[in-house]
């Protein structure tokens, strides 16, 4: 069973460009979470999705950021008009339909650098 | 609100030394508790977990006991190795918010030969 897959692993964008980050959850997992790790900061929750639904986006910046998890294909985190402050590691995690412990399995991350 | 407070690092130890990384939490109810480990340049791996009070999670020589009375989940290892050098995160899920994880700030461990 393949783990959570993220691509690209490294992404360089110039200020003002768009960044698209992809996440394929583990097989059988229907819940996807995105987290951001800023330099010198911890991991912060951004958004929680199930297939075709955004369940909780309370951690997403109000502007320029969006996420989706379509019926077919990977989950996408999209950042429009990137700024230097968006440089960070973005991690996706997935979990199965809810069990007792809510453990999540993480991908290797996408490291975004904005120049 | 729910929160996790973790011992600040960095922590530097010699090989075979004992390790304790403190973690305390504030939560509604009795959530599961997790320790994740992040090796350089990689994502997070679940190291161990405990799902109820007095549970002890263990893996790769690491242990942590879920202590309800002190709201703690300290990570311990009796003899660390160079390969244990990584960043360790304590985490708890928020059940009434879809299970999103709240993380401690992370503790960087460096083990010298």
Short mmCIF file of C-alpha atoms in Angstrom, two decimals, chain A residues 2 5 14 19 21 26 35 38 42 44 48 50-51 65 67 70 72 85-86 90 96-97 102 106:
data_model
loop_
_atom_site.label_atom_id
_atom_site.label_comp_id
_atom_site.label_asym_id
_atom_site.label_seq_id
_atom_site.Cartn_x
_atom_site.Cartn_y
_atom_site.Cartn_z
CA UNK A 2 1.66 3.19 -1.19
CA UNK A 5 2.15 11.05 -2.27
CA UNK A 14 8.52 34.04 -8.72
CA UNK A 19 1.62 27.50 -7.18
CA UNK A 21 0.50 21.49 -4.92
CA UNK A 26 -3.35 6.53 0.84
CA UNK A 35 -0.69 21.76 6.99
CA UNK A 38 6.84 28.03 8.12
CA UNK A 42 5.55 24.75 14.00
CA UNK A 44 -0.29 24.72 11.43
CA UNK A 48 -9.67 19.59 5.90
CA UNK A 50 -13.43 14.99 2.01
CA UNK A 51 -14.23 14.00 -1.55
CA UNK A 65 -5.39 30.25 -1.13
CA UNK A 67 -8.13 23.81 -1.95
CA UNK A 70 -12.39 16.22 -6.58
CA UNK A 72 -11.43 11.75 -9.26
CA UNK A 85 5.91 34.94 2.92
CA UNK A 86 4.32 31.88 1.27
CA UNK A 90 3.33 22.24 2.79
CA UNK A 96 -9.34 6.54 6.79
CA UNK A 97 -13.05 6.93 7.44
CA UNK A 102 -7.93 9.94 14.29
CA UNK A 106 1.72 12.38 6.17
#
